[in-house]
Amino acid sequence: MYRLSCIHCGAEYAPGEIIYTCPKCGHLLTVEYDLNTISVTRDEWDRRPLSVWRYREILPVTIKPVSLQEGGTPLYHLERIGEELGLPHLYAKHEGMNPTGSFKDRGMTVGVSMALQLGMKSVACASTGNTSASLSAYAAKGGIPAVVLLPAGKVALGKVAQALMHGAKVIAIRDNFDRALELVRELCIKHGIYLLNSVNPYRLEGQKTIGFEAVDQLGDVPDRFVLPVGNAGNISAVYKGLRELESLDFIDRLPMMTGIQAAGSQPVVQAVEGHLPEVVPQANPETVATAIRIGAPVNAEKALTAIRETGGTAAAVTDEEILSMQRDLAQKEGIGVEPASAASVAGIKKLVEEGAIDRDERIVCVVTGHLLKDPETVIKQCQPPIEIEATEQALLSVLHL
Ligand code: AN7
């Protein structure tokens, strides 16, 4: 049993209402379960495969889910980078290993399933890229049409390729993501299309399973959970999920939720550092990490709670720091991620170098999307292949043998 409730005024709504914010006060909604009626045990969960659906008792879907086998992503121990930073317990949860190459698949398996459960006939989102790739694939699997709005010229190549190939109606607007989200919200509300941006509280339910899996894989609660922040949905979702595990007495403490943004796009960091009551939107966000090029994070209110109630923090990293960590992850750990994802580990590097965190902490960084999402940014950083005549002599000469 669950209902929608407003995080601000506490008003409650039936789970079948097609609303994205509180009709009374306009603030964000959340999915609230009667946790005392849930009788699942951790042993029962442990017997199921590691995946979003291991945790189905605290997910809102009651129909057979629209699934592409999402979740169950690897948790890697970052041995070399950890050693360099003096962090012996540094881990990366590689969400790029999901079906469409990002954590959005956890949200979309639940979100598109809910679209069908609620009887909706089409789905839509605005996106910096990954949300559109994921929605397009899950809409295809669910057999429901999808519309995606992208900021023209600012979406990484792999993500556009995915949205196009999976058959969504792909529309590029001549403005940024924040404007695309405003437009699609109005479109959905006026035309009865199901909105699957992270303002949709059901989508975030899927994403909370990142935290569940990390706890199960570590066998314990990490001291710190680090996420790149754009619209601030993911950090809010992980926090909400872990609070539920705490209410179920499956864990006895919460990790310090830590959000990392790009220096050119850091409204959440400014609110945390400035002790502001709310996030002030930034008009012209800019960063090489186009996934998190977002100036008006829609889930800011939830994210500030997550960070503040856990004694967490937020930090900004430059594009140079992001790209440098993308290379380190690739070359020292064998982990290929897109720039936004490298921001989480780059942020930890910065925080530890500033002396802001304890070196004994167990830290889980979420690396959110795969290297192949943004091949252009990769190619720009690397030397081109060495082209030679097809002879043994030419080969040996370039190898200096
Ligand atoms: C790789 O696809 O917003 O803070 O439209 O693609 O939950 O927004 C992507 C966000 C981090 C930030 N890492 O997550 C979109 C979109 C990657 C991302 C984020 C995104 P939120």
Coordinates of C-alpha atoms and ligand atoms in Angstrom, one line a residue:
M1 CA 0.0 0.0 0.0
Y2 CA 1.3 3.4 -0.9
R3 CA 0.1 7.0 -1.6
L4 CA 1.5 10.2 -3.0
S5 CA 2.3 12.8 -0.5
C6 CA 3.6 16.4 -0.7
I7 CA 7.1 16.9 0.9
H8 CA 6.1 20.4 1.9
C9 CA 2.5 20.6 3.1
G10 CA 2.0 16.9 3.7
A11 CA -1.2 16.7 1.6
E12 CA -1.9 13.1 0.5
Y13 CA -3.2 11.9 -2.9
A14 CA -4.3 8.5 -4.3
P15 CA -1.6 6.6 -6.1
G16 CA -3.6 6.7 -9.4
E17 CA -3.7 10.5 -9.6
I18 CA -1.8 11.9 -12.6
I19 CA 0.0 14.7 -10.8
Y20 CA 3.6 15.6 -10.7
T21 CA 3.6 18.3 -8.0
C22 CA 1.2 19.1 -5.2
P23 CA -2.0 20.6 -6.5
K24 CA -2.4 22.5 -3.2
C25 CA 1.1 24.1 -2.8
G26 CA 3.1 23.3 -5.9
H27 CA 5.9 21.5 -4.1
L28 CA 7.3 18.1 -5.0
L29 CA 5.6 14.8 -4.3
T30 CA 7.0 11.6 -2.9
V31 CA 5.7 8.0 -2.8
E32 CA 4.9 6.9 0.8
Y33 CA 4.5 3.2 1.7
D34 CA 3.0 1.7 4.8
L35 CA 6.3 0.2 5.8
N36 CA 4.9 -1.5 8.9
T37 CA 2.8 -3.7 6.6
I38 CA 5.7 -4.9 4.6
S39 CA 6.8 -8.3 5.8
V40 CA 9.8 -9.0 3.4
T41 CA 13.0 -10.1 5.1
R42 CA 16.6 -9.3 4.0
D43 CA 17.2 -13.1 3.5
E44 CA 14.3 -13.1 1.0
W45 CA 15.9 -10.2 -0.9
D46 CA 19.3 -11.9 -0.8
R47 CA 18.0 -15.0 -2.5
R48 CA 16.9 -13.0 -5.6
P49 CA 19.2 -11.7 -8.3
L50 CA 20.8 -8.3 -7.7
S51 CA 18.5 -6.0 -9.7
V52 CA 15.9 -3.3 -9.4
W53 CA 13.2 -5.9 -9.0
R54 CA 14.9 -7.6 -6.0
Y55 CA 13.3 -4.8 -4.0
R56 CA 9.8 -5.1 -5.5
E57 CA 8.0 -4.9 -2.1
I58 CA 8.9 -1.2 -1.9
L59 CA 8.3 -0.3 -5.5
P60 CA 5.0 1.0 -6.8
V61 CA 4.5 -1.4 -9.7
T62 CA 1.9 -4.1 -9.4
I63 CA 1.7 -5.2 -13.1
K64 CA 4.3 -7.3 -14.9
P65 CA 7.1 -4.7 -15.2
V66 CA 8.5 -3.4 -18.5
S67 CA 12.0 -4.6 -17.9
L68 CA 15.3 -4.9 -19.9
Q69 CA 17.1 -6.4 -16.9
E70 CA 18.3 -3.2 -15.3
G71 CA 20.3 -2.9 -12.2
G72 CA 22.7 -5.5 -10.8
T73 CA 25.6 -3.2 -11.8
P74 CA 29.2 -3.8 -10.6
L75 CA 30.6 -2.2 -7.5
Y76 CA 34.3 -1.8 -8.1
H77 CA 37.0 -1.2 -5.5
L78 CA 39.1 1.7 -6.9
E79 CA 42.5 0.3 -5.8
R80 CA 44.9 2.5 -7.7
I81 CA 43.0 5.8 -7.5
G82 CA 42.2 5.0 -3.9
E83 CA 45.9 4.4 -3.1
E84 CA 46.9 7.7 -4.8
L85 CA 44.4 9.6 -2.8
G86 CA 45.1 7.8 0.5
L87 CA 41.5 6.4 0.5
P88 CA 41.7 2.6 1.1
H89 CA 37.9 2.2 0.9
L90 CA 37.0 4.0 -2.3
Y91 CA 34.4 2.3 -4.5
A92 CA 32.6 3.1 -7.8
K93 CA 29.2 1.8 -8.7
H94 CA 29.2 1.6 -12.4
E95 CA 25.7 2.6 -13.6
G96 CA 27.0 2.7 -17.1
M97 CA 26.5 -1.0 -17.1
N98 CA 22.7 -0.7 -17.3
P99 CA 20.9 -1.7 -20.6
T100 CA 21.1 1.7 -22.2
G101 CA 24.3 2.7 -20.4
S102 CA 23.1 4.9 -17.6
F103 CA 21.3 4.8 -14.2
K104 CA 18.2 6.2 -15.9
D105 CA 17.2 2.7 -16.7
R106 CA 16.3 2.0 -13.1
G107 CA 14.0 5.0 -13.2
M108 CA 12.5 4.1 -16.6
T109 CA 11.7 0.4 -15.8
V110 CA 9.5 1.7 -13.0
G111 CA 8.4 4.9 -14.8
V112 CA 7.2 3.2 -18.0
S113 CA 5.7 0.4 -16.1
M114 CA 3.7 3.0 -14.1
A115 CA 2.6 4.7 -17.4
L116 CA 1.0 1.4 -18.4
Q117 CA -0.3 0.6 -15.0
L118 CA -2.0 4.1 -14.9
G119 CA -3.5 3.6 -18.4
M120 CA -1.5 6.3 -20.1
K121 CA -1.1 6.1 -23.9
S122 CA 2.1 8.0 -24.5
V123 CA 5.2 9.2 -22.6
A124 CA 7.6 12.2 -22.8
C125 CA 10.6 13.8 -21.2
A126 CA 13.1 16.7 -21.6
S127 CA 16.6 15.5 -21.4
T128 CA 20.3 16.3 -21.5
G129 CA 20.6 12.9 -23.2
N130 CA 20.5 9.9 -21.0
T131 CA 16.9 10.2 -19.9
S132 CA 15.9 10.4 -23.5
A133 CA 17.9 7.3 -24.5
S134 CA 16.5 5.3 -21.6
L135 CA 12.9 6.4 -22.1
S136 CA 13.1 5.7 -25.8
A137 CA 14.2 2.1 -25.2
Y138 CA 11.7 1.4 -22.4
A139 CA 8.9 2.9 -24.4
A140 CA 9.9 0.6 -27.3
K141 CA 9.9 -2.4 -24.9
G142 CA 6.5 -1.3 -23.4
G143 CA 5.0 -0.7 -26.9
I144 CA 4.0 3.0 -26.1
P145 CA 5.0 6.1 -28.2
A146 CA 7.6 8.5 -26.7
V147 CA 8.4 12.2 -27.3
V148 CA 11.8 13.6 -26.2
L149 CA 12.9 17.2 -26.1
L150 CA 16.6 17.9 -26.3
P151 CA 18.7 21.1 -26.1
A152 CA 19.8 21.5 -29.7
G153 CA 23.5 20.8 -30.2
K154 CA 24.2 20.1 -26.5
V155 CA 23.5 16.4 -26.3
A156 CA 26.3 13.8 -26.6
L157 CA 26.3 11.8 -29.8
G158 CA 25.7 8.3 -28.4
K159 CA 22.6 9.5 -26.5
V160 CA 21.0 11.1 -29.6
A161 CA 21.8 8.0 -31.6
Q162 CA 20.0 5.8 -29.0
A163 CA 16.9 8.0 -28.9
L164 CA 16.7 8.1 -32.7
M165 CA 17.3 4.3 -33.1
H166 CA 14.8 3.3 -30.4
G167 CA 12.1 5.2 -32.4
A168 CA 11.1 8.1 -30.2
K169 CA 10.0 11.4 -31.7
V170 CA 13.2 13.4 -31.1
I171 CA 12.8 17.2 -31.0
A172 CA 15.7 19.6 -30.5
I173 CA 14.8 23.0 -29.2
R174 CA 17.0 26.1 -29.7
D175 CA 17.5 26.7 -25.9
N176 CA 18.8 24.8 -22.9
F177 CA 17.6 21.8 -20.9
D178 CA 15.8 24.0 -18.3
R179 CA 13.6 25.5 -21.0
A180 CA 13.0 22.1 -22.6
L181 CA 11.7 20.8 -19.2
E182 CA 9.3 23.8 -18.8
L183 CA 7.9 23.1 -22.3
V184 CA 7.5 19.4 -21.9
R185 CA 5.8 19.8 -18.5
E186 CA 3.2 22.0 -20.0
L187 CA 2.8 19.7 -23.0
C188 CA 2.2 16.7 -20.7
I189 CA -0.2 18.4 -18.4
K190 CA -2.3 19.9 -21.2
H191 CA -2.3 16.9 -23.5
G192 CA -2.5 13.9 -21.2
I193 CA 1.0 12.6 -22.0
Y194 CA 2.8 10.9 -19.1
L195 CA 5.8 12.9 -18.0
L196 CA 8.9 10.9 -17.1
N197 CA 11.4 13.4 -16.0
S198 CA 12.6 13.1 -12.4
V199 CA 9.9 15.4 -11.1
N200 CA 7.8 12.2 -11.5
P201 CA 8.0 10.6 -8.1
Y202 CA 7.4 7.1 -9.4
R203 CA 10.5 7.3 -11.6
L204 CA 12.7 8.1 -8.7
E205 CA 11.4 5.0 -6.9
G206 CA 13.4 2.9 -9.4
Q207 CA 16.5 4.9 -8.9
K208 CA 16.6 4.5 -5.1
T209 CA 17.7 0.9 -5.8
I210 CA 21.2 2.1 -6.5
G211 CA 21.5 2.6 -2.7
F212 CA 20.0 -0.7 -1.9
E213 CA 22.3 -2.6 -4.2
A214 CA 25.4 -0.8 -2.9
V215 CA 24.5 -1.7 0.7
D216 CA 23.9 -5.3 -0.3
Q217 CA 27.2 -5.5 -2.3
L218 CA 29.3 -3.9 0.5
G219 CA 27.5 -5.9 3.1
D220 CA 27.3 -2.6 5.1
V221 CA 26.2 1.0 4.9
P222 CA 28.9 3.1 3.3
D223 CA 30.0 6.2 5.3
R224 CA 29.5 8.4 2.2
F225 CA 27.6 8.2 -1.0
V226 CA 28.7 10.5 -3.8
L227 CA 26.7 11.4 -6.8
P228 CA 27.0 13.8 -9.7
V229 CA 24.1 16.3 -9.5
G230 CA 22.1 17.8 -12.4
N231 CA 18.4 17.8 -11.7
A232 CA 19.2 16.4 -8.3
G233 CA 16.8 13.5 -8.7
N234 CA 19.2 10.7 -8.2
I235 CA 20.7 11.9 -4.9
S236 CA 17.2 12.5 -3.6
A237 CA 16.1 9.0 -4.6
V238 CA 19.1 7.2 -3.0
Y239 CA 18.5 9.1 0.2
K240 CA 14.8 8.3 0.3
G241 CA 15.4 4.7 -0.3
L242 CA 18.0 4.4 2.4
R243 CA 15.6 6.1 4.8
E244 CA 13.1 3.4 4.0
L245 CA 15.7 0.7 4.8
E246 CA 16.3 2.4 8.1
S247 CA 12.6 2.5 8.9
L248 CA 12.5 -1.3 8.0
D249 CA 15.4 -1.8 10.5
F250 CA 17.5 -3.2 7.7
I251 CA 20.2 -0.6 8.3
D252 CA 21.0 1.4 11.4
R253 CA 22.5 4.6 10.0
L254 CA 22.6 6.7 6.8
P255 CA 25.6 7.7 4.6
M256 CA 26.6 11.3 4.3
M257 CA 25.0 12.2 1.0
T258 CA 27.4 14.2 -1.1
G259 CA 26.6 16.0 -4.4
I260 CA 29.1 17.0 -7.0
Q261 CA 28.4 19.6 -9.7
A262 CA 30.4 21.2 -12.5
A263 CA 31.9 24.6 -11.7
G264 CA 29.9 26.2 -14.5
S265 CA 26.7 24.7 -13.4
Q266 CA 26.6 24.6 -9.6
P267 CA 23.3 26.0 -8.1
V268 CA 23.1 23.2 -5.5
V269 CA 26.7 23.7 -4.3
Q270 CA 26.0 27.4 -3.9
A271 CA 23.0 26.8 -1.8
V272 CA 24.8 24.3 0.4
E273 CA 27.9 26.4 0.8
G274 CA 25.9 29.6 1.3
H275 CA 23.5 27.9 3.8
L276 CA 20.6 29.2 1.6
P277 CA 17.1 28.0 2.4
E278 CA 16.6 27.1 -1.3
V279 CA 18.5 26.7 -4.5
V280 CA 18.7 29.9 -6.7
P281 CA 18.6 28.8 -10.4
Q282 CA 21.5 29.7 -12.6
A283 CA 20.6 31.2 -16.0
N284 CA 23.3 30.0 -18.3
P285 CA 24.9 26.7 -17.1
E286 CA 27.9 25.6 -19.0
T287 CA 30.2 22.5 -18.7
V288 CA 31.8 19.8 -20.8
A289 CA 29.7 17.4 -18.7
T290 CA 26.6 18.1 -20.8
A291 CA 24.6 15.5 -18.8
I292 CA 24.6 17.9 -15.8
R293 CA 24.4 21.1 -17.7
I294 CA 21.3 22.1 -15.7
G295 CA 20.7 25.5 -14.0
A296 CA 17.3 25.0 -12.4
P297 CA 17.4 21.6 -10.7
V298 CA 13.8 20.5 -10.3
N299 CA 14.5 18.2 -7.2
A300 CA 16.5 20.8 -5.3
E301 CA 14.3 20.8 -2.3
K302 CA 14.6 17.1 -1.8
A303 CA 18.4 17.2 -2.5
L304 CA 19.1 19.8 0.1
T305 CA 17.2 17.7 2.7
A306 CA 19.3 14.7 1.7
I307 CA 22.6 16.5 2.1
R308 CA 21.7 18.5 5.2
E309 CA 20.0 15.7 7.2
T310 CA 22.9 13.3 6.7
G311 CA 25.7 15.8 7.4
G312 CA 26.8 15.5 3.8
T313 CA 28.2 18.2 1.6
A314 CA 28.4 19.4 -2.0
A315 CA 31.4 20.5 -4.1
A316 CA 32.1 21.8 -7.5
V317 CA 34.8 20.6 -9.9
T318 CA 36.2 22.2 -13.0
D319 CA 35.9 20.7 -16.5
E320 CA 39.6 20.0 -16.3
E321 CA 39.3 18.1 -13.1
I322 CA 36.3 16.1 -14.6
L323 CA 38.2 15.2 -17.7
S324 CA 41.4 14.3 -15.8
M325 CA 39.4 11.9 -13.6
Q326 CA 37.6 10.5 -16.6
R327 CA 41.1 9.5 -18.0
D328 CA 42.3 8.2 -14.6
L329 CA 39.2 5.9 -14.2
A330 CA 39.8 4.7 -17.8
Q331 CA 43.5 4.2 -17.6
K332 CA 44.2 3.3 -13.9
E333 CA 41.0 1.3 -13.2
G334 CA 39.7 0.1 -16.6
I335 CA 36.4 1.9 -16.0
G336 CA 35.0 3.8 -18.9
V337 CA 32.6 6.6 -17.9
E338 CA 31.2 9.8 -19.5
P339 CA 32.4 13.1 -18.1
A340 CA 29.4 13.8 -15.7
S341 CA 30.1 10.4 -14.1
A342 CA 33.7 11.2 -13.5
A343 CA 32.6 14.3 -11.6
S344 CA 31.7 12.2 -8.5
V345 CA 35.2 10.7 -8.2
A346 CA 36.8 14.1 -9.1
G347 CA 34.7 15.7 -6.3
I348 CA 36.0 13.1 -3.8
K349 CA 39.6 13.8 -4.9
K350 CA 39.0 17.5 -4.3
L351 CA 37.3 17.0 -0.9
V352 CA 40.1 14.7 0.4
E353 CA 42.8 17.1 -0.8
E354 CA 41.1 19.9 1.0
G355 CA 41.0 17.8 4.2
A356 CA 37.2 17.9 4.2
I357 CA 36.8 14.1 4.6
D358 CA 38.2 11.4 6.7
R359 CA 40.6 9.0 4.8
D360 CA 39.1 5.9 6.6
E361 CA 35.7 6.5 5.2
R362 CA 34.0 3.9 3.1
I363 CA 33.0 5.9 0.1
V364 CA 30.7 4.8 -2.8
C365 CA 30.9 7.1 -5.8
V366 CA 28.1 6.5 -8.4
V367 CA 29.5 6.7 -11.9
T368 CA 26.3 7.3 -13.7
G369 CA 26.9 6.7 -17.5
H370 CA 29.1 4.8 -19.9
L371 CA 32.1 6.1 -21.8
L372 CA 30.5 5.4 -25.1
K373 CA 27.7 7.9 -24.5
D374 CA 30.0 10.8 -25.4
P375 CA 32.7 9.5 -27.9
E376 CA 33.4 13.0 -29.2
T377 CA 34.6 14.3 -25.9
V378 CA 36.8 11.2 -25.6
I379 CA 38.3 11.5 -29.0
K380 CA 39.2 15.1 -28.4
Q381 CA 41.3 14.1 -25.4
C382 CA 43.2 11.3 -27.1
Q383 CA 45.9 11.0 -29.8
P384 CA 44.4 9.5 -33.0
P385 CA 45.4 6.0 -33.8
I386 CA 48.9 5.6 -35.4
E387 CA 48.3 4.8 -39.1
I388 CA 51.0 2.8 -40.9
E389 CA 51.6 0.9 -44.0
A390 CA 50.5 -2.8 -43.6
T391 CA 54.1 -4.1 -43.2
E392 CA 55.9 -5.8 -40.3
Q393 CA 58.7 -3.3 -40.7
A394 CA 56.4 -0.3 -40.3
L395 CA 54.7 -2.0 -37.3
L396 CA 58.0 -2.7 -35.5
S397 CA 59.2 0.8 -36.2
V398 CA 56.3 2.5 -34.5
L399 CA 56.6 0.0 -31.5
H400 CA 60.3 0.9 -31.3
L401 CA 61.2 -2.8 -31.4
Ligands
AN7_1 C1 25.4 10.6 -16.6 O1 19.3 12.8 -19.1 O2 19.1 15.0 -16.5 O3 20.9 14.8 -10.6 O4 18.1 14.5 -18.9 O5 22.9 11.7 -17.4 O6 19.4 13.0 -11.1 O7 19.6 14.8 -12.7 C2 20.8 13.4 -16.8 C3 21.4 13.5 -15.6 C4 24.4 12.5 -13.7 C5 22.5 13.9 -13.0 N1 25.0 11.7 -14.5 O8 21.4 13.2 -12.3 C6 19.0 13.8 -18.4 C7 19.6 14.2 -17.2 C8 24.6 11.5 -15.8 C9 23.4 12.0 -16.2 C10 23.2 13.0 -14.0 C11 22.7 12.8 -15.3 P1 20.3 14.0 -11.6

